PDB file of C-alpha atoms in Angstrom:
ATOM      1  CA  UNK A 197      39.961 -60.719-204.201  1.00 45.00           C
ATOM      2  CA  UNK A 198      39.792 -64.118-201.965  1.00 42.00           C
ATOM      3  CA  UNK A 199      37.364 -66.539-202.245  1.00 41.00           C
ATOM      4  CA  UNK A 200      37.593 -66.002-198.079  1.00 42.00           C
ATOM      5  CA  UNK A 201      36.470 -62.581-198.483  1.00 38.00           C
ATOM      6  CA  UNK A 202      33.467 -64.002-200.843  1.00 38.00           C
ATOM      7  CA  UNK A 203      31.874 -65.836-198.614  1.00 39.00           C
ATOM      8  CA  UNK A 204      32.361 -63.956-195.052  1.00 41.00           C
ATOM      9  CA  UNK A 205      29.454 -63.129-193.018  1.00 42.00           C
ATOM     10  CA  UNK A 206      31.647 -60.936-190.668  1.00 48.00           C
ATOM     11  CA  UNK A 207      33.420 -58.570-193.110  1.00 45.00           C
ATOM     12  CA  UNK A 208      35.727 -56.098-191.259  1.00 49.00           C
ATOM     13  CA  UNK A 209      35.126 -52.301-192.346  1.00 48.00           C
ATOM     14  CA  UNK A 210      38.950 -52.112-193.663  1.00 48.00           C
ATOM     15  CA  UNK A 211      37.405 -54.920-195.911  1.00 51.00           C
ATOM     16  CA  UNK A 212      34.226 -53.170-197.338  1.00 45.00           C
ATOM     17  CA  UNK A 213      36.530 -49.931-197.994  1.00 46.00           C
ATOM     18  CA  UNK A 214      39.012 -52.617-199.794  1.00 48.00           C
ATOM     19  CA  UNK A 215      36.314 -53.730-202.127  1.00 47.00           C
ATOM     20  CA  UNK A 216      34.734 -50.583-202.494  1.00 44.00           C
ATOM     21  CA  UNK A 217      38.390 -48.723-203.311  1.00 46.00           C
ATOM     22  CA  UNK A 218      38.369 -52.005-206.105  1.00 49.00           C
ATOM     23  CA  UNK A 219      35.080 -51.055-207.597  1.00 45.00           C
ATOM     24  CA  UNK A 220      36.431 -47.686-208.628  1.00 42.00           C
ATOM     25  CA  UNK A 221      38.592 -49.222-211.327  1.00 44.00           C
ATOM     26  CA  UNK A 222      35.065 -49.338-213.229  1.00 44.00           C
ATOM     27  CA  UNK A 223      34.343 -46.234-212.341  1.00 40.00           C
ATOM     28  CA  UNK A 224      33.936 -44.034-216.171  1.00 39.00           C
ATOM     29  CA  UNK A 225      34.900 -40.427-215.122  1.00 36.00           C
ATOM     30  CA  UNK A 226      32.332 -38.323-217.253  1.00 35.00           C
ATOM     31  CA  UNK A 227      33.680 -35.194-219.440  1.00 31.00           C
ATOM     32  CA  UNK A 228      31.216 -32.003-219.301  1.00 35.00           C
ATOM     33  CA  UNK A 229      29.111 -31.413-222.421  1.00 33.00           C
ATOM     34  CA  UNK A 230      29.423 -28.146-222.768  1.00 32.00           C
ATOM     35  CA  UNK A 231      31.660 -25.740-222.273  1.00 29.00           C
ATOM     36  CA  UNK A 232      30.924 -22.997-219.509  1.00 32.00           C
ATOM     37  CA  UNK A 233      31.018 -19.075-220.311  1.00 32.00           C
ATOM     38  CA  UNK A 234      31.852 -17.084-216.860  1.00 30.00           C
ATOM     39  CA  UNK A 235      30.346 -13.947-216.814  1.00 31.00           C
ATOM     40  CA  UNK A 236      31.562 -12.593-213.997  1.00 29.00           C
ATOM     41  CA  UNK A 237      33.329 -13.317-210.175  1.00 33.00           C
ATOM     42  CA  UNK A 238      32.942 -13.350-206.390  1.00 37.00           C
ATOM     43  CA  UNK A 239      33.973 -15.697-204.091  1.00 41.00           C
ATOM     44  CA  UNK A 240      35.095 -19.318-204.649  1.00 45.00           C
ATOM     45  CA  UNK A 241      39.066 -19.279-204.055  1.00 38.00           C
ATOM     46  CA  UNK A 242      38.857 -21.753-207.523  1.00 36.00           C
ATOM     47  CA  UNK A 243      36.410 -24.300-208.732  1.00 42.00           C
ATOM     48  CA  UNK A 244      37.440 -28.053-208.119  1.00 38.00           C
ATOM     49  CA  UNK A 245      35.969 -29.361-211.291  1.00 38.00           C
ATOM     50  CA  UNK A 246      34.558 -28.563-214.837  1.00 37.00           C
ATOM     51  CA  UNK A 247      31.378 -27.226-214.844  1.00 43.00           C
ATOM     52  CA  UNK A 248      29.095 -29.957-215.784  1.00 39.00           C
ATOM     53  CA  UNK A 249      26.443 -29.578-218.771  1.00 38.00           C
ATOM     54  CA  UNK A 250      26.320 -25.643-218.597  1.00 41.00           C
ATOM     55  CA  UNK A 251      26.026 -22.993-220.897  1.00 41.00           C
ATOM     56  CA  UNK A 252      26.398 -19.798-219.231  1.00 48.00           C
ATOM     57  CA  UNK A 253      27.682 -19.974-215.386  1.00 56.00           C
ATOM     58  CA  UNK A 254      26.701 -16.359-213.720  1.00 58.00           C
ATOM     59  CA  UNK A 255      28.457 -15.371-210.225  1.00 55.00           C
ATOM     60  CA  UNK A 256      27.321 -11.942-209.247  1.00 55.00           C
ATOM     61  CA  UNK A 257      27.787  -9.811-205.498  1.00 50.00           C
ATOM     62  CA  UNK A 258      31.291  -8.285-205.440  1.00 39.00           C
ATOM     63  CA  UNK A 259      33.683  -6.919-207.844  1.00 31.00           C
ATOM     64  CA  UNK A 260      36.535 -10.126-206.235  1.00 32.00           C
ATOM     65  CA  UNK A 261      37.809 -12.224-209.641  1.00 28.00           C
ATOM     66  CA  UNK A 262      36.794 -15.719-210.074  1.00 31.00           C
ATOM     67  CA  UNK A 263      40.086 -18.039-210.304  1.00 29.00           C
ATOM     68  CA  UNK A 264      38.360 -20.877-212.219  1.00 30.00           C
ATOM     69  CA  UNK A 265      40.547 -23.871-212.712  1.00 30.00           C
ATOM     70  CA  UNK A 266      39.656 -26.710-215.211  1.00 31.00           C
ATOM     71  CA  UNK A 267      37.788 -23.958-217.806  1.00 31.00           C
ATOM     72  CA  UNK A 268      38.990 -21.471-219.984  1.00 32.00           C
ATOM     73  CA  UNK A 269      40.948 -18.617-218.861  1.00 33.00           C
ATOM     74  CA  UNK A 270      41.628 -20.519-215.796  1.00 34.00           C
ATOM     75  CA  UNK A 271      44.770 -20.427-213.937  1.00 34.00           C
ATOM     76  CA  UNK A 272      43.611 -21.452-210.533  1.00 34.00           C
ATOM     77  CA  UNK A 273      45.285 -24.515-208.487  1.00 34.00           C
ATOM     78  CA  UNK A 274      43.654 -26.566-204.990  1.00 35.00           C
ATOM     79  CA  UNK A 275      45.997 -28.023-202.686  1.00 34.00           C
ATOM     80  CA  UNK A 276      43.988 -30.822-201.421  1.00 37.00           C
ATOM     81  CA  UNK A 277      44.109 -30.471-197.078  1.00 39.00           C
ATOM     82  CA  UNK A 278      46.188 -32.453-194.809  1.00 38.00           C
ATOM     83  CA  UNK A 279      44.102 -35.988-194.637  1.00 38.00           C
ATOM     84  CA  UNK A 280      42.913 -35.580-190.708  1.00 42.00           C
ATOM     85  CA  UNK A 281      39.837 -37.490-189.062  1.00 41.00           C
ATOM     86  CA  UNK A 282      36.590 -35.971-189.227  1.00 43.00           C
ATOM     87  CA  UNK A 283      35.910 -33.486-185.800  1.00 40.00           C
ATOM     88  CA  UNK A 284      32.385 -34.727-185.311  1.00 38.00           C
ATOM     89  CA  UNK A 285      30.240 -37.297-186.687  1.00 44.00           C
ATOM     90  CA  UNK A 286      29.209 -36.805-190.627  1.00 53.00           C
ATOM     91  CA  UNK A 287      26.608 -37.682-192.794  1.00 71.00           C
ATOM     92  CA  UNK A 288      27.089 -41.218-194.540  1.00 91.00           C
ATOM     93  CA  UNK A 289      30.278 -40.889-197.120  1.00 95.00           C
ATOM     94  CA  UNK A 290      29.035 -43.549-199.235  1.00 96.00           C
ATOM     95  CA  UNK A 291      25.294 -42.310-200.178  1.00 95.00           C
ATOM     96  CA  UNK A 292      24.376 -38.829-201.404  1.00 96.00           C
ATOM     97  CA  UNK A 293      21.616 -36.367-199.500  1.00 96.00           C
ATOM     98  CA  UNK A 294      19.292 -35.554-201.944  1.00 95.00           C
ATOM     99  CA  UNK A 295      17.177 -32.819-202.036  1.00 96.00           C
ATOM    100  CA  UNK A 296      14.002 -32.200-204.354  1.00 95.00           C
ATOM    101  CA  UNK A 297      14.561 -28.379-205.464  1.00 97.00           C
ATOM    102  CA  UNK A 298      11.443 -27.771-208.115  1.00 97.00           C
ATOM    103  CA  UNK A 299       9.379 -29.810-210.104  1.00 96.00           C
ATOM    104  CA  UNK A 300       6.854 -28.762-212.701  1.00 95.00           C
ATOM    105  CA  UNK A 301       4.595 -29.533-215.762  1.00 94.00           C
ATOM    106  CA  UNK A 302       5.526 -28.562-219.275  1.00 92.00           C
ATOM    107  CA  UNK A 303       3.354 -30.096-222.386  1.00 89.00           C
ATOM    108  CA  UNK A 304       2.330 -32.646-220.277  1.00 91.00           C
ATOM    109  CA  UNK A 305       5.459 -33.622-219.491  1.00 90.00           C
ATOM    110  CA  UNK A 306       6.468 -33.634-215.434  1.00 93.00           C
ATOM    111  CA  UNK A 307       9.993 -32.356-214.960  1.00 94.00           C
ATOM    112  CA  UNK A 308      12.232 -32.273-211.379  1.00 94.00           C
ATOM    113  CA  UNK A 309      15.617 -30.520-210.070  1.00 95.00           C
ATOM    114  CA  UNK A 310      17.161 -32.397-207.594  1.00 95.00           C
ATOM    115  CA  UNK A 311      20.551 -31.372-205.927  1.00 96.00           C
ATOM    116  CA  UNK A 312      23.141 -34.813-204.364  1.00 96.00           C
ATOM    117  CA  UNK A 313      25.329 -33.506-201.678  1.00 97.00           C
ATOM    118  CA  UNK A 314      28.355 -36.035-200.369  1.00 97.00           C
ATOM    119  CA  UNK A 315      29.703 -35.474-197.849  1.00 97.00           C
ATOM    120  CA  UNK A 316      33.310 -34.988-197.558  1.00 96.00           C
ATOM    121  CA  UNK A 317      35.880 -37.870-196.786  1.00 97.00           C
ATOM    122  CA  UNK A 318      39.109 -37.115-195.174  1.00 95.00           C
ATOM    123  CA  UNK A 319      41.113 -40.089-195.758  1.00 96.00           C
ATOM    124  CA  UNK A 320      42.266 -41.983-198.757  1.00 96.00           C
ATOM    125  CA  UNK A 321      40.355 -45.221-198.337  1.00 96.00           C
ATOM    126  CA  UNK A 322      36.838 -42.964-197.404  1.00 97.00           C
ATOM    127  CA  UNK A 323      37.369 -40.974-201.035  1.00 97.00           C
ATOM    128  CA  UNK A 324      37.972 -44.218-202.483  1.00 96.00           C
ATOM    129  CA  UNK A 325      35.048 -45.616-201.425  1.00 96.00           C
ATOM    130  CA  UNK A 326      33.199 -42.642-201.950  1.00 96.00           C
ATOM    131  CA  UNK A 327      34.429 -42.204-205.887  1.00 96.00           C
ATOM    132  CA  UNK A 328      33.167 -45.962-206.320  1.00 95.00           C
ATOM    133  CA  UNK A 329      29.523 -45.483-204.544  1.00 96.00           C
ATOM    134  CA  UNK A 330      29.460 -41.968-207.157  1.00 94.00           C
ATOM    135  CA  UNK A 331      29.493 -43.818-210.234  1.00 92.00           C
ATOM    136  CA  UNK A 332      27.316 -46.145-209.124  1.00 91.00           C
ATOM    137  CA  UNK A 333      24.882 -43.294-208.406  1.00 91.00           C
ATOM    138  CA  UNK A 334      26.021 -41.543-211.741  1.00 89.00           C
ATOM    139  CA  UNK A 335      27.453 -38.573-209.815  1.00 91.00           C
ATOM    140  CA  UNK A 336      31.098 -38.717-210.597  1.00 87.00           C
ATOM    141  CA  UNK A 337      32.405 -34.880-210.416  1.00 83.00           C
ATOM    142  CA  UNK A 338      33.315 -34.385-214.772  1.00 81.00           C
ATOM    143  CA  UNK A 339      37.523 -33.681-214.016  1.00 82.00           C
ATOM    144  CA  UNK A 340      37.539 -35.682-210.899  1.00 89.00           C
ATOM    145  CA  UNK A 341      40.362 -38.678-212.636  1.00 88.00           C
ATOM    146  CA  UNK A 342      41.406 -40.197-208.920  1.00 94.00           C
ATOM    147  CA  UNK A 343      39.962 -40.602-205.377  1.00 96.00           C
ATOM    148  CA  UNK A 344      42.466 -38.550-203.276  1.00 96.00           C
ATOM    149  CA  UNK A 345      40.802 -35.302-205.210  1.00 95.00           C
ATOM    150  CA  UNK A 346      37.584 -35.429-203.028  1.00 96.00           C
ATOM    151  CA  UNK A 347      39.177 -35.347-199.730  1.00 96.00           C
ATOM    152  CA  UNK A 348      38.221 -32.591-197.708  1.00 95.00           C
ATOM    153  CA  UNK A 349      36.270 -31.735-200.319  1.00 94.00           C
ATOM    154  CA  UNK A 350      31.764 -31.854-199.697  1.00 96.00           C
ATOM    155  CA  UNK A 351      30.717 -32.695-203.596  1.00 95.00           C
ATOM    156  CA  UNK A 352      27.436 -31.668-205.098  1.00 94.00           C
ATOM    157  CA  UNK A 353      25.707 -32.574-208.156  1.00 93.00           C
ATOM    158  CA  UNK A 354      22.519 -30.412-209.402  1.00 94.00           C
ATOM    159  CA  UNK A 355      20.899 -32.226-212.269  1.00 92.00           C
ATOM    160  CA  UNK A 356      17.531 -31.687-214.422  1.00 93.00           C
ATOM    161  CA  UNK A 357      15.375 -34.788-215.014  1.00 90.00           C
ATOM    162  CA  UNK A 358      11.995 -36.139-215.634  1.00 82.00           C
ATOM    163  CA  UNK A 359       9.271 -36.814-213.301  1.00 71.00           C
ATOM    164  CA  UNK A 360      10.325 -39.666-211.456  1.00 65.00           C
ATOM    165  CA  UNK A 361      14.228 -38.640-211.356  1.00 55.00           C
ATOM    166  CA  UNK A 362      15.382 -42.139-210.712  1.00 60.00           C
ATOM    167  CA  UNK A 363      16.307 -42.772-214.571  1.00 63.00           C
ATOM    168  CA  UNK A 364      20.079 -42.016-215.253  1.00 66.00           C
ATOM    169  CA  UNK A 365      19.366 -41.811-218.904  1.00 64.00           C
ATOM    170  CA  UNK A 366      17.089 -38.536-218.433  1.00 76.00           C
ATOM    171  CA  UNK A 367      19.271 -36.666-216.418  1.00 85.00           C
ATOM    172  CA  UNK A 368      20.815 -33.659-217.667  1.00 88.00           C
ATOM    173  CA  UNK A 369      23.433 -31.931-215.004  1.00 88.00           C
ATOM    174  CA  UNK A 370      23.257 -28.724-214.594  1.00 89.00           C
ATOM    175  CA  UNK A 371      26.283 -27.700-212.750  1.00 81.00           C
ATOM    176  CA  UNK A 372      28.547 -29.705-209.730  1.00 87.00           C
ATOM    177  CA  UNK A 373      31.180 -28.453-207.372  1.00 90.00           C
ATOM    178  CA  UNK A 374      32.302 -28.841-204.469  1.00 93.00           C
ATOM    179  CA  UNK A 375      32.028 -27.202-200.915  1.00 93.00           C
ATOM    180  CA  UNK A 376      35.487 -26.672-198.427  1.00 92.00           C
ATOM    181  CA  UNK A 377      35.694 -25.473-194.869  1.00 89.00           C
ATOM    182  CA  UNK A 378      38.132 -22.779-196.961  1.00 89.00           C
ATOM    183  CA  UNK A 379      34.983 -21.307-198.777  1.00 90.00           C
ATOM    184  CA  UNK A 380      34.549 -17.640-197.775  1.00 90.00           C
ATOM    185  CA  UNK A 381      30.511 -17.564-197.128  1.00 91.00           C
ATOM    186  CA  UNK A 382      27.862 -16.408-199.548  1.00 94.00           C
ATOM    187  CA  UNK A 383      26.027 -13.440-197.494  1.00 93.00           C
ATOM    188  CA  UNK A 384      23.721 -10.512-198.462  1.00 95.00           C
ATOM    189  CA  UNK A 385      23.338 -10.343-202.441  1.00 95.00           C
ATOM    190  CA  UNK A 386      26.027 -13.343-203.543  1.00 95.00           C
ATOM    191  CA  UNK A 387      24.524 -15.015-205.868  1.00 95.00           C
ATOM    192  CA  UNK A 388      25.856 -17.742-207.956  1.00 93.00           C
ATOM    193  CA  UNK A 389      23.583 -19.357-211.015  1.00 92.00           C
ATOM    194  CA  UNK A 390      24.125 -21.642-213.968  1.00 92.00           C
ATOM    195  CA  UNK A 391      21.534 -22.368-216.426  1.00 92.00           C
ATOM    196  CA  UNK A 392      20.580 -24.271-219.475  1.00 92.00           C
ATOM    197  CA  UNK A 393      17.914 -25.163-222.048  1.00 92.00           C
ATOM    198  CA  UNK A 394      14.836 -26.805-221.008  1.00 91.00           C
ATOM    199  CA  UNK A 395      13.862 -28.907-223.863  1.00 84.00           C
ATOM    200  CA  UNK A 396      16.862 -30.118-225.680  1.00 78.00           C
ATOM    201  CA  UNK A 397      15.292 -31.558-228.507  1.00 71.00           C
ATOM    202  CA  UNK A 398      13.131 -28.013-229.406  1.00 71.00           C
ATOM    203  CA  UNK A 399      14.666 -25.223-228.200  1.00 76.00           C
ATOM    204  CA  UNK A 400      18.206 -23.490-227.573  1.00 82.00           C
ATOM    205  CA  UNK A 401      17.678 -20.402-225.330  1.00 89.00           C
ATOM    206  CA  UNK A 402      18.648 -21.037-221.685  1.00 92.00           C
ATOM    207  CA  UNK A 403      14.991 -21.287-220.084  1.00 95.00           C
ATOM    208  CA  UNK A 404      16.273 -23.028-216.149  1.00 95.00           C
ATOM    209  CA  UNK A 405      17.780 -21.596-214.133  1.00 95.00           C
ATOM    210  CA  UNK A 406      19.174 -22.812-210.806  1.00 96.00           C
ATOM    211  CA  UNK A 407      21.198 -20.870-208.511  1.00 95.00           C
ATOM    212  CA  UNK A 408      22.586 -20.542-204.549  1.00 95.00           C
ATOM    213  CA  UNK A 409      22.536 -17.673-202.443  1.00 96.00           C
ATOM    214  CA  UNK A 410      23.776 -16.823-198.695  1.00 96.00           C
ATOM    215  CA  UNK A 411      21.258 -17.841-195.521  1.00 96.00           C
ATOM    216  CA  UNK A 412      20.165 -14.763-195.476  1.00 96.00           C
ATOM    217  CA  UNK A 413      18.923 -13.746-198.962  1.00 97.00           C
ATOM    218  CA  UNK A 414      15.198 -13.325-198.361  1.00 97.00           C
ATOM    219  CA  UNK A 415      14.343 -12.721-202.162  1.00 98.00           C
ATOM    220  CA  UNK A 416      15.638 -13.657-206.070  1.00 98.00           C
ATOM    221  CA  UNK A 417      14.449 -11.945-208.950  1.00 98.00           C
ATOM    222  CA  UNK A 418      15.285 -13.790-212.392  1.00 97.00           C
ATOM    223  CA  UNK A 419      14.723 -11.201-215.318  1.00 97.00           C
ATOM    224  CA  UNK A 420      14.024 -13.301-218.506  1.00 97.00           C
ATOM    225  CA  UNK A 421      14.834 -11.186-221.840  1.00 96.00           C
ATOM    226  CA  UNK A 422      11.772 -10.028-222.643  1.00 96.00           C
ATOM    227  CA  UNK A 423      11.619  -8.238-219.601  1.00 96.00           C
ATOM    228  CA  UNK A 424       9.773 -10.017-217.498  1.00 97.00           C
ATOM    229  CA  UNK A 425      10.188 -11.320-214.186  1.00 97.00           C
ATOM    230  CA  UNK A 426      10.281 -14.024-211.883  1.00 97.00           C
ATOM    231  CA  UNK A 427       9.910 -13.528-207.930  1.00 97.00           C
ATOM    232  CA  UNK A 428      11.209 -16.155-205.687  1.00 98.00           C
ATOM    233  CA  UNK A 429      10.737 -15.870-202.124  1.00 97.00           C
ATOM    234  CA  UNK A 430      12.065 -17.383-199.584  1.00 97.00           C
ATOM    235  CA  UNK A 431       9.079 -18.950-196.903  1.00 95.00           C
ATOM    236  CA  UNK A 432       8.459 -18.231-193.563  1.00 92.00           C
ATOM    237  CA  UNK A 433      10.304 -20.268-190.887  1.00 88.00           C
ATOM    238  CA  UNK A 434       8.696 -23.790-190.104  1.00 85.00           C
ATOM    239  CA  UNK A 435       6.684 -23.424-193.118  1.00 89.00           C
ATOM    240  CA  UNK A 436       6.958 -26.271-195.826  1.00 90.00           C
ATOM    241  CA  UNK A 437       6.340 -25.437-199.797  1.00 93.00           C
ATOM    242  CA  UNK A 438       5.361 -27.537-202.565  1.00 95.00           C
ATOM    243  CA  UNK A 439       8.461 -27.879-204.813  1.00 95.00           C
ATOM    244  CA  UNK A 440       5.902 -26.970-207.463  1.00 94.00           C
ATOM    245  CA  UNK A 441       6.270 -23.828-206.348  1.00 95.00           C
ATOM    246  CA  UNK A 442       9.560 -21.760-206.692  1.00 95.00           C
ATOM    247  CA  UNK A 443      10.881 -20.862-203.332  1.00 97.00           C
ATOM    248  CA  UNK A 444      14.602 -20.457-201.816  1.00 98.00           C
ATOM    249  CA  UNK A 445      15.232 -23.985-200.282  1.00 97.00           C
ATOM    250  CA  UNK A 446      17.739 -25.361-197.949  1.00 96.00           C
ATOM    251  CA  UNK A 447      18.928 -28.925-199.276  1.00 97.00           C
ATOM    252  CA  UNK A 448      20.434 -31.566-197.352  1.00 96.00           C
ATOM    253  CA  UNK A 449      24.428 -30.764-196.497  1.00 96.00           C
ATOM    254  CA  UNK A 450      24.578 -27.663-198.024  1.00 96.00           C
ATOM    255  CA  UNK A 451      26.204 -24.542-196.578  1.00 96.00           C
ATOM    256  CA  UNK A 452      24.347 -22.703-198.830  1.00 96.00           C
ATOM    257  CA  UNK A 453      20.665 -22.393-200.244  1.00 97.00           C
ATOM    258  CA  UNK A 454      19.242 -22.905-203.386  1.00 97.00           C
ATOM    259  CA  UNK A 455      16.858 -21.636-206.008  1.00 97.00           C
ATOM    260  CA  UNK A 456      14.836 -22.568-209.295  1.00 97.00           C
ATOM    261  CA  UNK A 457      13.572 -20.418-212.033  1.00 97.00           C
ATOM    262  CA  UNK A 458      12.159 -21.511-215.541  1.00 96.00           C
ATOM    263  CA  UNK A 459      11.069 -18.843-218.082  1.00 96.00           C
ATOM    264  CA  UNK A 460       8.349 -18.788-219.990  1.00 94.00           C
ATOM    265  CA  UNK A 461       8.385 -19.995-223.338  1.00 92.00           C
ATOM    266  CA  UNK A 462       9.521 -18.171-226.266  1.00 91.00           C
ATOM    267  CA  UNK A 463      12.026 -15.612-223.882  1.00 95.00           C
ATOM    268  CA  UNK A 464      15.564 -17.210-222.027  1.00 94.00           C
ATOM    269  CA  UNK A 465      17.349 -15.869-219.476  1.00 95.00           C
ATOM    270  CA  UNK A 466      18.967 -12.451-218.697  1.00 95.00           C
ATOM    271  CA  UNK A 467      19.867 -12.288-214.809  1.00 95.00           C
ATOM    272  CA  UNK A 468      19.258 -13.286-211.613  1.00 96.00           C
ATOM    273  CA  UNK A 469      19.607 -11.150-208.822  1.00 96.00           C
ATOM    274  CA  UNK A 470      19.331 -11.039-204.824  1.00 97.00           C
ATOM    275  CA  UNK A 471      16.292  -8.581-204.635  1.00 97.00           C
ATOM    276  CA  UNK A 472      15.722  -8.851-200.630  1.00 97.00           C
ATOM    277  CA  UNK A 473      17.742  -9.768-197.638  1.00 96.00           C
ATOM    278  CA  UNK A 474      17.177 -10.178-194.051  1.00 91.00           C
ATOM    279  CA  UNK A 475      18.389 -11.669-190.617  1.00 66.00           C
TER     280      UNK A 475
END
C-alpha cells in the first residue's frame, strides 16, 4: 500500500474497494460448530454454505428433496452467475440490515435474535469488499473460503445473543444462508426452521427456535414435546409489535419472513408448522 494512498483526502472508490479487497487477507473464515441433521426437503435448489451452529435444520411444505451441499449426504453444486451490474439501486454492500426478531427474559437474564442481511454484490471487487466488511462485523458465511462465492448471492446471518447484541463474544449463530434471484419462493405452508439450545451451559434439548415462511403464511404453530403449543401470529397490516412478543416479522432485505419460538423449560422442540395462510 503507498504512503500516497495513506495520506489522501480524495480517495477514488476503485481505491477504497483496493484496500477493502486487502483487508480480507485477515479475514478468519469460521467453521460451524455443529453439525446439522436435515430432516426433511422443499425448495432451495442447494444450500451455499454449512449450516452455522445448528442442531437439527427442519424444511417442511412439499415432498421436493433438499440437495444440500457442504453437509452430509450432500451432493449439490452452485454455479456462481455471470458477474453483471446491479439492475437498480441496492442496499449498501458493505454494512448488513439488521433486524431485531425476538427478545425476552429468562432468569433474569435478557436475551435477543437478530437476523444481518447483505446484500448481494455482483462483481469481484464489491464481494471483496463485502467478505472484508463481514469479518469485521463477525458475519463471515462458515464455508465461504474466497470473495467471488458471494456474488449474486444476498447473505444472511441469524444469531442468538444477549441483551444488548453488540458483543461478538455472546453470539451464538443459529443458522446463515444465502438468498438468489434463482430461489423458487416460499408460499402457503413452506416452512423452513433451525433450532438450538437456549442455555448452553445448563441444558441440551433444543428450546429456540427460529424459522422463515412465505408472505403469505398468516400463522406458525411450534409443538414442543410435551405437547404443548406455541401460536405465532402474524399482525395486522401497519401495526408494529414489541419483539417481546412472538409474531411473524419481515426483516430488512429479506424475500422471506421470519419467526421466533422458545419452549418452555423442561420440554424442547418437536415441529413447527404453517397453521394459517392468507392473501
Amino acid at each position: 500500500m503507498s504512503a500516497d494512498r495513506e495520506t489522501s483526502q480524495d480517495m477514488t472508490n476503485s481505491d477504497i474497494t483496493l484496500l477493502l479487497a486487502e483487508a480480507t487477507d485477515d479475514v478468519e473464515i469460521g467453521i460451524a460448530p455443529y453439525e446439522a441433521v436435515i430432516r426433511g426437503g422443499r425448495r432451495r435448489k442447494a444450500r451455499r454454505w454449512a449450516v452455522a451452529a445448528v442442531t437439527a435444520l427442519v424444511i417442511a411444505g412439499s415432498s421436493a428433496t433438499l440437495a444440500v451441499a457442504g453437509l452430509p449426504g450432500g451432493g449439490g453444486t452452485v454455479t456462481p452467475p455471470a458477474t453483471r451490474a446491479p439492475a437498480t439501486t441496492r442496499a449498501d454492500l458493505f454494512a448488513p440490515q439488521r433486524t431485531t426478531l425476538a427478545t425476552g427474559i429468562e432468569d433474569g437474564k435478557e436475551w435477543r435474535v437478530v437476523i444481518d442481511v447483505w446484500a448481494a454484490p455482483w462483481t469481484e471487487d464489491q464481494a471483496a469488499g463485502q467478505l472484508a466488511a463481514m469479518g469485521e462485523a463477525g458475519d463471515v458465511p462458515s464455508g465461504v473460503t474466497k470473495a467471488t462465492e458471494l456474488i449474486g448471492k444476498s447473505s444472511y446471518v441469524t444469531f442468538l445473543s444477549n441483551g444488548d447484541g453488540d458483543d461478538r463474544g455472546e453470539r451464538r449463530g443459529v443458522y446463515e444462508d444465502a438468498f438468489e434471484e434463482t430461489d423458487d419462493p416460499m408460499r402457503g405452508t413452506d416452512v423452513e426452521s433451525a433450532t438450538i439450545p437456549f442455555r448452553t451451559t445448563d441444558e441440551h434439548v433444543q428450546r429456540l427456535v427460529v424459522g422463515m415462511v412465505g408472505k403469505d403464511a398468516e400463522q406458525v404453530t411450534c409443538t414442543w414435546r410435551n405437547g404443548t403449543r406455541t401460536k405465532v401470529d402474524r399482525p395486522a397490516e401497519n401495526t408494529d409489535v414489541s419483539t417481546d412478543r412472538p409474531t411473524i416479522r419481515t426483516a430488512e432485505g429479506s424475500p422471506v419472513d421470519w419467526f421466533v419460538c422458545l419452549a418452555p423449560k423442561g420440554t424442547e422442540y418437536q415441529a413447527a408448522d404453517v397453521t394459517a395462510t392468507g392473501r
